[in-house]
Tab-separated table of C-alpha atoms and ligand atoms in Angstrom:
chain	number	residue	atom	x	y	z
P	1	MET	CA	158.611	98.348	119.410
P	2	SER	CA	155.608	99.634	117.473
P	3	SER	CA	152.712	101.164	119.299
P	4	THR	CA	149.258	100.873	117.762
P	5	ALA	CA	146.479	103.077	118.974
P	6	ALA	CA	143.194	101.278	119.571
P	7	PRO	CA	140.795	102.073	116.694
P	8	LEU	CA	138.147	104.588	117.603
P	9	LEU	CA	134.874	102.711	117.669
P	10	LEU	CA	132.447	105.108	116.055
P	11	ARG	CA	129.239	103.320	116.873
P	12	ALA	CA	126.543	103.094	119.494
P	13	ASP	CA	123.184	101.423	119.919
P	14	VAL	CA	120.371	103.100	121.808
P	15	PRO	CA	117.244	101.092	122.663
P	16	VAL	CA	113.758	102.601	122.512
P	17	SER	CA	110.987	100.911	124.523
P	18	THR	CA	107.352	101.885	124.304
P	19	PRO	CA	104.452	99.888	125.761
P	20	GLY	CA	103.801	98.084	122.482
P	21	HIS	CA	107.172	98.083	120.780
P	22	ARG	CA	110.914	97.899	121.226
P	23	TYR	CA	113.543	98.827	118.675
P	24	ASP	CA	117.137	99.983	118.372
P	25	ILE	CA	118.697	103.152	117.087
P	26	HIS	CA	121.885	101.979	115.443
P	27	ILE	CA	124.393	104.843	115.100
P	28	ALA	CA	127.664	104.306	113.228
P	29	ALA	CA	130.024	105.810	110.721
P	30	GLY	CA	129.567	103.703	107.577
P	31	ALA	CA	126.319	102.057	108.755
P	32	LEU	CA	124.794	102.070	105.262
P	33	ALA	CA	127.443	99.640	104.020
P	34	ASP	CA	127.558	97.544	107.203
P	35	PRO	CA	125.630	94.273	106.698
P	36	ALA	CA	125.030	94.014	110.451
P	37	ALA	CA	122.860	97.144	110.346
P	38	TRP	CA	120.305	95.377	108.128
P	39	GLN	CA	120.100	91.950	109.750
P	40	GLY	CA	116.952	90.778	111.469
P	41	LEU	CA	114.409	93.126	109.917
P	42	PRO	CA	110.948	91.794	108.991
P	43	ALA	CA	111.095	89.475	105.983
P	44	ALA	CA	109.181	90.443	102.812
P	45	ALA	CA	109.217	89.938	99.079
P	46	GLN	CA	109.528	93.654	98.456
P	47	ALA	CA	111.131	96.677	100.046
P	48	VAL	CA	110.593	100.246	98.909
P	49	ILE	CA	113.109	102.979	99.632
P	50	VAL	CA	111.214	106.256	99.878
P	51	THR	CA	113.540	109.201	99.492
P	52	ASN	CA	113.727	112.534	97.699
P	53	THR	CA	115.534	113.524	94.525
P	54	THR	CA	118.509	115.061	96.388
P	55	VAL	CA	119.174	112.133	98.714
P	56	GLN	CA	118.456	109.592	95.985
P	57	ALA	CA	121.469	110.835	94.024
P	58	LEU	CA	123.702	110.516	97.106
P	59	TYR	CA	122.681	107.391	98.995
P	60	ALA	CA	119.864	105.367	97.377
P	61	ALA	CA	122.199	103.059	95.453
P	62	ALA	CA	124.186	102.247	98.620
P	63	LEU	CA	121.018	101.402	100.538
P	64	GLN	CA	119.675	99.383	97.626
P	65	ARG	CA	122.909	97.325	97.631
P	66	ALA	CA	122.707	96.801	101.390
P	67	LEU	CA	119.093	95.586	101.195
P	68	ALA	CA	119.448	93.407	98.095
P	69	PRO	CA	120.420	90.237	100.042
P	70	HIS	CA	117.252	90.540	102.158
P	71	TYR	CA	114.447	91.324	99.689
P	72	GLY	CA	113.531	89.946	96.240
P	73	ARG	CA	112.873	93.440	94.931
P	74	VAL	CA	114.101	96.772	96.283
P	75	ALA	CA	112.457	99.718	94.525
P	76	VAL	CA	113.345	103.393	94.945
P	77	LEU	CA	110.675	106.074	94.992
P	78	ALA	CA	112.118	109.606	94.859
P	79	LEU	CA	109.744	112.382	95.898
P	80	PRO	CA	110.268	116.102	95.285
P	81	ASP	CA	112.557	117.716	97.872
P	82	GLY	CA	111.277	120.222	100.409
P	83	GLU	CA	109.002	120.944	103.360
P	84	ALA	CA	106.449	122.305	100.890
P	85	TYR	CA	105.994	118.719	99.632
P	86	LYS	CA	105.192	117.246	103.045
P	87	ASP	CA	101.588	117.289	101.965
P	88	TRP	CA	98.622	115.232	100.927
P	89	GLN	CA	99.487	115.189	97.219
P	90	THR	CA	102.987	113.812	97.820
P	91	LEU	CA	101.694	111.268	100.331
P	92	ASN	CA	99.308	110.071	97.654
P	93	GLN	CA	102.248	109.564	95.291
P	94	VAL	CA	103.576	106.998	97.765
P	95	PHE	CA	100.238	105.156	97.852
P	96	ASP	CA	100.037	105.282	94.029
P	97	HIS	CA	103.477	103.686	93.807
P	98	LEU	CA	102.800	101.001	96.417
P	99	LEU	CA	99.520	99.973	94.797
P	100	ALA	CA	100.860	100.037	91.238
P	101	ALA	CA	103.849	97.893	92.316
P	102	GLY	CA	101.569	95.338	93.995
P	103	CYS	CA	103.062	95.936	97.447
P	104	ASP	CA	101.393	93.776	100.090
P	105	ARG	CA	101.021	94.052	103.860
P	106	LYS	CA	104.535	92.728	104.465
P	107	THR	CA	106.297	95.223	102.213
P	108	VAL	CA	108.878	97.148	104.235
P	109	LEU	CA	109.298	100.877	103.622
P	110	PHE	CA	112.703	102.482	104.202
P	111	ALA	CA	112.603	106.242	104.796
P	112	LEU	CA	115.936	107.508	103.451
P	113	GLY	CA	116.401	111.236	104.015
P	114	GLY	CA	115.675	114.026	106.442
P	115	GLY	CA	112.680	114.633	108.645
P	116	VAL	CA	110.378	115.464	105.759
P	117	VAL	CA	110.902	112.080	104.107
P	118	GLY	CA	110.881	110.333	107.501
P	119	ASP	CA	107.633	111.900	108.724
P	120	LEU	CA	105.814	111.405	105.424
P	121	THR	CA	107.041	107.837	104.854
P	122	GLY	CA	106.204	106.887	108.425
P	123	PHE	CA	102.671	108.196	107.953
P	124	ALA	CA	102.377	106.329	104.639
P	125	ALA	CA	103.525	103.156	106.430
P	126	ALA	CA	100.953	103.711	109.185
P	127	CYS	CA	98.127	104.027	106.624
P	128	TYR	CA	98.993	101.652	103.772
P	129	MET	CA	96.873	98.519	104.192
P	130	ARG	CA	96.317	99.748	107.792
P	131	GLY	CA	100.009	99.474	108.587
P	132	VAL	CA	103.182	98.058	107.050
P	133	PRO	CA	106.619	97.915	108.708
P	134	PHE	CA	109.049	100.768	108.138
P	135	VAL	CA	112.645	101.605	108.936
P	136	GLN	CA	114.046	105.084	109.450
P	137	VAL	CA	117.358	105.808	107.704
P	138	PRO	CA	117.894	109.472	108.630
P	139	THR	CA	120.508	111.434	106.689
P	140	THR	CA	120.230	114.890	108.287
P	141	LEU	CA	121.475	115.758	111.752
P	142	LEU	CA	117.982	116.880	112.692
P	143	ALA	CA	116.487	113.571	111.656
P	144	GLN	CA	119.219	111.547	113.408
P	145	VAL	CA	118.830	113.366	116.722
P	146	ASP	CA	115.092	113.846	116.723
P	147	SER	CA	112.564	113.166	113.974
P	148	SER	CA	113.463	109.546	113.176
P	149	VAL	CA	113.011	108.514	116.818
P	150	GLY	CA	109.766	108.128	118.710
P	151	GLY	CA	107.149	107.371	116.078
P	152	LYS	CA	105.627	110.767	115.364
P	153	THR	CA	104.642	110.711	111.695
P	154	ALA	CA	102.739	113.396	109.834
P	155	ILE	CA	102.130	115.668	106.897
P	156	ASN	CA	101.394	119.393	107.056
P	157	HIS	CA	98.025	121.061	106.457
P	158	PRO	CA	97.882	124.622	105.100
P	159	LEU	CA	96.333	125.619	108.450
P	160	GLY	CA	98.923	123.949	110.670
P	161	LYS	CA	102.162	122.032	110.731
P	162	ASN	CA	102.148	118.243	111.259
P	163	MET	CA	98.395	118.374	111.811
P	164	ILE	CA	97.550	115.139	109.985
P	165	GLY	CA	99.458	112.140	111.260
P	166	ALA	CA	99.778	109.109	113.493
P	167	PHE	CA	101.968	107.666	116.214
P	168	TYR	CA	103.648	104.767	114.464
P	169	GLN	CA	106.988	103.355	115.559
P	170	PRO	CA	109.677	102.208	113.120
P	171	GLN	CA	111.201	98.724	113.244
P	172	ARG	CA	114.673	100.230	113.538
P	173	VAL	CA	116.521	103.508	113.080
P	174	VAL	CA	119.862	103.361	111.254
P	175	CYS	CA	121.947	106.547	111.469
P	176	ASP	CA	125.026	106.605	109.240
P	177	LEU	CA	127.176	109.455	110.561
P	178	ASP	CA	129.080	109.563	107.266
P	179	THR	CA	125.981	110.874	105.474
P	180	LEU	CA	126.315	114.086	107.497
P	181	ARG	CA	129.434	114.957	105.497
P	182	THR	CA	127.355	116.019	102.483
P	183	LEU	CA	124.840	118.036	104.479
P	184	PRO	CA	124.784	121.755	103.572
P	185	PRO	CA	126.066	123.940	106.477
P	186	ARG	CA	122.651	125.560	106.926
P	187	GLU	CA	121.058	122.111	107.424
P	188	LEU	CA	123.793	121.101	109.887
P	189	ALA	CA	123.046	124.210	111.938
P	190	ALA	CA	119.314	123.448	111.832
P	191	GLY	CA	120.055	120.016	113.301
P	192	LEU	CA	122.199	121.582	116.008
P	193	ALA	CA	119.144	123.529	117.166
P	194	GLU	CA	117.433	120.261	118.123
P	195	VAL	CA	120.647	118.981	119.755
P	196	ILE	CA	120.901	122.167	121.822
P	197	LYS	CA	117.230	121.790	122.798
P	198	TYR	CA	117.984	118.674	124.876
P	199	GLY	CA	120.267	120.614	127.236
P	200	PRO	CA	117.820	123.075	128.813
P	201	ILE	CA	114.952	120.565	128.921
P	202	ALA	CA	116.796	117.527	130.294
P	203	ASP	CA	120.556	117.563	130.734
P	204	VAL	CA	122.675	120.484	131.969
P	205	ALA	CA	125.930	118.526	131.534
P	206	PHE	CA	125.025	117.991	127.869
P	207	LEU	CA	124.436	121.733	127.456
P	208	ASP	CA	127.900	122.391	128.926
P	209	TRP	CA	129.374	119.758	126.577
P	210	ILE	CA	127.716	121.314	123.500
P	211	GLU	CA	129.087	124.738	124.438
P	212	ALA	CA	132.581	123.274	124.774
P	213	GLN	CA	132.381	121.127	121.619
P	214	LEU	CA	130.424	123.410	119.286
P	215	ASP	CA	133.430	124.096	117.058
P	216	ALA	CA	134.095	120.354	116.748
P	217	LEU	CA	130.447	119.794	115.870
P	218	LEU	CA	130.507	122.551	113.248
P	219	ALA	CA	133.697	120.964	111.845
P	220	ARG	CA	131.794	117.620	111.746
P	221	GLU	CA	134.374	115.791	113.830
P	222	PRO	CA	133.117	112.199	113.916
P	223	ALA	CA	133.589	111.611	117.644
P	224	ALA	CA	131.722	114.824	118.485
P	225	LEU	CA	128.893	113.956	116.087
P	226	LEU	CA	128.627	110.478	117.567
P	227	HIS	CA	128.300	111.831	121.097
P	228	ALA	CA	125.751	114.477	120.015
P	229	VAL	CA	123.588	111.939	118.176
P	230	ARG	CA	123.883	109.288	120.875
P	231	ARG	CA	123.101	111.557	123.828
P	232	SER	CA	120.222	113.229	121.969
P	233	CYS	CA	118.761	109.813	121.103
P	234	GLU	CA	119.203	108.592	124.691
P	235	ILE	CA	117.276	111.594	126.020
P	236	LYS	CA	114.556	111.280	123.401
P	237	ALA	CA	114.254	107.514	123.990
P	238	TRP	CA	113.972	108.139	127.744
P	239	VAL	CA	111.143	110.645	127.218
P	240	VAL	CA	109.278	108.599	124.597
P	241	GLY	CA	109.605	105.470	126.746
P	242	GLN	CA	107.609	107.196	129.477
P	243	ASP	CA	105.075	109.015	127.332
P	244	GLU	CA	104.801	107.695	123.788
P	245	ARG	CA	101.610	109.573	122.912
P	246	GLU	CA	102.380	112.896	124.509
P	247	SER	CA	99.846	112.806	127.279
P	248	GLY	CA	102.293	114.769	129.417
P	249	LEU	CA	106.097	114.573	129.587
P	250	ARG	CA	106.752	114.228	125.837
P	251	ALA	CA	105.542	117.781	125.266
P	252	ILE	CA	108.875	119.026	126.694
P	253	LEU	CA	110.478	117.945	123.415
P	254	ASN	CA	108.562	120.820	121.885
P	255	PHE	CA	110.607	123.493	123.666
P	256	GLY	CA	110.661	126.449	121.253
P	257	HIS	CA	108.253	124.749	118.861
P	258	THR	CA	105.098	126.734	119.653
P	259	PHE	CA	106.783	129.963	118.550
P	260	GLY	CA	108.772	128.075	115.906
P	261	HIS	CA	105.802	126.425	114.206
P	262	ALA	CA	104.113	129.831	113.953
P	263	ILE	CA	107.188	131.169	112.144
P	264	GLU	CA	107.244	128.217	109.748
P	265	ALA	CA	103.529	128.381	108.950
P	266	GLY	CA	103.426	132.199	108.944
P	267	LEU	CA	106.190	132.527	106.359
P	268	GLY	CA	105.057	129.514	104.321
P	269	TYR	CA	106.630	126.090	104.850
P	270	GLY	CA	110.196	125.883	103.601
P	271	GLN	CA	111.119	129.574	103.937
P	272	TRP	CA	112.819	129.065	107.277
P	273	LEU	CA	114.124	125.588	108.061
P	274	HIS	CA	112.377	123.806	110.913
P	275	GLY	CA	115.534	123.907	113.056
P	276	GLU	CA	115.977	127.625	112.390
P	277	ALA	CA	112.419	128.345	113.498
P	278	VAL	CA	112.932	126.192	116.601
P	279	ALA	CA	116.160	128.083	117.420
P	280	CYS	CA	114.393	131.432	117.378
P	281	GLY	CA	111.435	129.864	119.183
P	282	MET	CA	113.709	128.604	121.972
P	283	VAL	CA	115.035	132.110	122.617
P	284	MET	CA	111.436	133.323	122.781
P	285	ALA	CA	110.386	130.471	125.089
P	286	ALA	CA	113.456	131.130	127.273
P	287	ASP	CA	112.452	134.763	127.531
P	288	LEU	CA	108.890	133.755	128.373
P	289	SER	CA	110.323	131.569	131.151
P	290	ARG	CA	112.187	134.649	132.414
P	291	ARG	CA	109.078	136.838	132.285
P	292	LEU	CA	107.186	134.172	134.250
P	293	GLY	CA	109.853	134.519	136.952
P	294	LEU	CA	111.297	131.048	136.391
P	295	MET	CA	114.687	131.775	134.839
P	296	PRO	CA	117.177	134.672	134.954
P	297	GLU	CA	118.039	136.881	131.973
P	298	ALA	CA	121.479	135.226	131.969
P	299	PHE	CA	119.849	132.000	130.738
P	300	VAL	CA	118.183	133.777	127.813
P	301	GLU	CA	121.517	135.339	126.875
P	302	ARG	CA	123.392	132.026	127.278
P	303	LEU	CA	121.004	130.252	124.934
P	304	ARG	CA	120.935	133.108	122.441
P	305	HIS	CA	124.740	133.219	122.357
P	306	LEU	CA	125.060	129.465	121.784
P	307	LEU	CA	122.468	129.450	118.989
P	308	GLN	CA	124.138	132.429	117.320
P	309	ARG	CA	127.510	130.674	117.499
P	310	ALA	CA	125.864	127.743	115.729
P	311	GLY	CA	124.787	130.111	112.946
P	312	LEU	CA	121.103	130.058	113.806
P	313	PRO	CA	118.595	132.939	113.707
P	314	VAL	CA	117.402	134.364	117.022
P	315	GLN	CA	115.039	137.098	115.779
P	316	ALA	CA	111.611	136.297	114.318
P	317	PRO	CA	110.748	137.755	110.917
P	318	ALA	CA	108.837	141.047	111.045
P	319	ALA	CA	106.616	139.930	108.168
P	320	ILE	CA	104.354	137.850	110.410
P	321	GLY	CA	103.136	140.508	112.860
P	322	VAL	CA	102.020	139.981	116.459
P	323	GLU	CA	98.321	139.253	115.788
P	324	ARG	CA	99.015	136.683	113.097
P	325	PHE	CA	101.729	135.129	115.272
P	326	ILE	CA	99.253	134.582	118.087
P	327	GLU	CA	96.553	133.302	115.736
P	328	LEU	CA	99.006	130.722	114.337
P	329	MET	CA	100.048	129.600	117.820
P	330	ARG	CA	96.426	128.850	118.706
P	331	VAL	CA	96.520	125.998	116.138
P	332	ASP	CA	99.347	124.363	118.134
P	333	LYS	CA	98.589	120.795	119.253
P	334	LYS	CA	99.330	121.713	122.891
P	335	ALA	CA	96.569	124.360	122.872
P	336	GLU	CA	93.560	123.431	125.008
P	337	GLY	CA	90.160	125.121	124.586
P	338	GLY	CA	91.808	127.892	122.563
P	339	GLU	CA	94.392	128.557	125.309
P	340	ILE	CA	97.971	128.452	124.056
P	341	ARG	CA	100.359	126.416	126.229
P	342	PHE	CA	104.112	126.801	126.139
P	343	VAL	CA	107.073	124.651	127.080
P	344	VAL	CA	108.961	126.721	129.628
P	345	ILE	CA	112.188	126.059	131.507
P	346	GLU	CA	111.648	125.869	135.263
P	347	ALA	CA	115.283	125.212	136.123
P	348	LEU	CA	118.239	124.287	133.923
P	349	GLY	CA	117.548	120.719	132.803
P	350	ARG	CA	113.856	120.786	133.753
P	351	ALA	CA	110.923	121.845	131.554
P	352	ALA	CA	107.159	122.091	132.012
P	353	VAL	CA	104.111	123.021	129.935
P	354	ARG	CA	102.153	126.090	131.012
P	355	PRO	CA	99.740	128.715	129.742
P	356	ALA	CA	101.031	132.304	129.839
P	357	PRO	CA	99.303	135.672	130.121
P	358	ASP	CA	98.589	137.161	126.701
P	359	ALA	CA	100.442	140.383	127.576
P	360	LEU	CA	103.657	138.493	128.328
P	361	VAL	CA	103.448	136.565	125.082
P	362	ARG	CA	102.990	139.816	123.160
P	363	GLU	CA	106.023	141.321	124.917
P	364	VAL	CA	108.086	138.281	123.955
P	365	ILE	CA	107.065	138.479	120.294
P	366	ALA	CA	107.755	142.216	120.182
P	367	ARG	CA	111.195	141.883	121.819
P	368	HIS	CA	112.358	139.064	119.572
P	369	THR	CA	111.059	140.246	116.210
P	370	GLN	CA	113.301	141.928	113.667
P	371	PRO	CA	112.505	145.607	113.169
P	372	ALA	CA	110.226	146.076	110.137
P	373	ALA	CA	112.018	147.400	107.059
P	374	ALA	CA	111.562	151.156	106.635
U	1	LIG	P1	114.540	117.916	105.337
U	1	LIG	O1	113.986	116.580	105.454
U	1	LIG	O2	113.847	118.900	104.456
U	1	LIG	O3	116.064	117.804	104.888
U	1	LIG	C1	116.815	118.976	104.739
U	1	LIG	C2	117.486	119.075	103.372
U	1	LIG	O4	118.665	118.288	103.385
U	1	LIG	C3	116.665	118.574	102.209
U	1	LIG	O5	116.881	119.404	101.091
U	1	LIG	C4	117.242	117.191	101.959
U	1	LIG	O6	117.074	116.760	100.621
U	1	LIG	C5	118.701	117.414	102.269
U	1	LIG	N1	119.454	116.269	102.695
U	1	LIG	C6	119.066	115.271	103.495
U	1	LIG	N2	120.096	114.486	103.806
U	1	LIG	C7	121.169	114.988	103.162
U	1	LIG	C8	122.536	114.625	103.123
U	1	LIG	N3	123.021	113.638	103.852
U	1	LIG	N4	123.365	115.364	102.343
U	1	LIG	C9	122.893	116.427	101.643
U	1	LIG	N5	121.619	116.828	101.674
U	1	LIG	C10	120.772	116.123	102.438
U	1	LIG	O7	114.645	118.623	106.771
U	1	LIG	P2	115.012	118.066	108.230
U	1	LIG	O8	115.582	119.233	108.934
U	1	LIG	O9	115.779	116.836	108.179
U	1	LIG	O10	113.595	117.700	108.863
U	1	LIG	C11	112.636	118.691	109.100
U	1	LIG	C12	111.294	118.015	109.251
U	1	LIG	O11	111.319	117.145	110.370
U	1	LIG	C13	110.150	118.979	109.482
U	1	LIG	O12	109.090	118.648	108.640
U	1	LIG	C14	109.762	118.741	110.923
U	1	LIG	O13	108.413	118.983	111.181
U	1	LIG	C15	110.099	117.300	111.095
U	1	LIG	N6	110.333	116.908	112.495
U	1	LIG	C16	109.686	115.818	112.957
U	1	LIG	C17	109.915	115.366	114.235
U	1	LIG	C18	109.267	114.109	114.716
U	1	LIG	O14	109.348	113.814	115.900
U	1	LIG	N7	108.649	113.330	113.852
U	1	LIG	C19	110.818	116.044	115.063
U	1	LIG	C20	111.483	117.163	114.560
U	1	LIG	C21	111.236	117.583	113.257
U	2	LIG	N1	109.986	116.413	118.293
U	2	LIG	C1	108.932	116.264	119.205
U	2	LIG	C2	108.571	114.865	119.561
U	2	LIG	O1	109.063	113.925	119.005
U	2	LIG	O2	107.759	114.660	120.403
């Protein structure tokens, strides 16, 4: 008698519902080549895959093949790779291409790549002819668990990160877990920072699971990746469904980001990866929560230990300096009337947004900054 194990079904669908829109996050190993992933999207004569030069070489041909049955023409536009190109000039390259190719209001844009491509393409879709449909096809862990979901689109301004943008929801998100195999280890770790984020803000059991499964995640075991992406997307969809435009609850998704954005902008975009800056920022925000009397030191140490195990930095660069750090945080979108507001943890699995006394913030920056080189 032969025994056959049931095949492991490496797929999940997570719905996202906002007041004006509903769409699915389709997560599967091999999704790019699965015809079912591309059925039922808006019809159009043309589709444009917006990607970058790195991802183009890896996955643009596969996506082009998958879309060919649905659109008369599928063009590929490859932008330069890097956070430094999430800017006005690169956005304009997208508009130049769309206009030169005669793209109309029905043209569908496909954002193939990480969060940089996703944010910029989404913003281009929101603006071109006052809005064309777009689909997120995230290929980094960070983009699969966070940036492709929820409709925040933006480019950076030299004075602040993601300062120019729009809320604009995609028609669908298609996450192919197989694309994560080619991701450099540093980028995988950066994505894990955003996965870890969901634990303290919303789901203690998920935090426990990440701690137990971190080695499997670092080894890119498909079942572990599927659970991490699915649970992260479920939490994000739950938050976005209640507060699409960040009038309240959605701000909790920015745990660690106030400190983190200051690191990214202070060093110059692209020096530290977004996920790395968020990792360090989460340790700082955890410590701020402790100094506000909300959380014990053991929580700060637990989070620091987990992030370090994931290979992420937990000390801010000395090059920024306390005054500049604070100045950069004042540009944060959560700031009100010049007062910086932070996402703090009130209890494991529950976050809130609060101002904090300047002295405490300075103590946090001082404690978590690398010693200056002699
Ligand atoms: P990224 O887009 O720069 O991608 C990281 C690197 O990985 C790039 O060099 C890219 O070319 C490469 N890459 C992508 N997929 C690959 C693959 N499968 N194999 C090999 N290489 C691959 O960075 P990211 O971490 O994906 O995204 C960061 C951006 O996301 C930041 O700009 C951040 O502000 C934004 N973000 C947005 C939201 C949101 O809600 N919209 C949330 C979090 C982060
Ligand atoms: N990553 C923050 C948000 O989507 O709101």
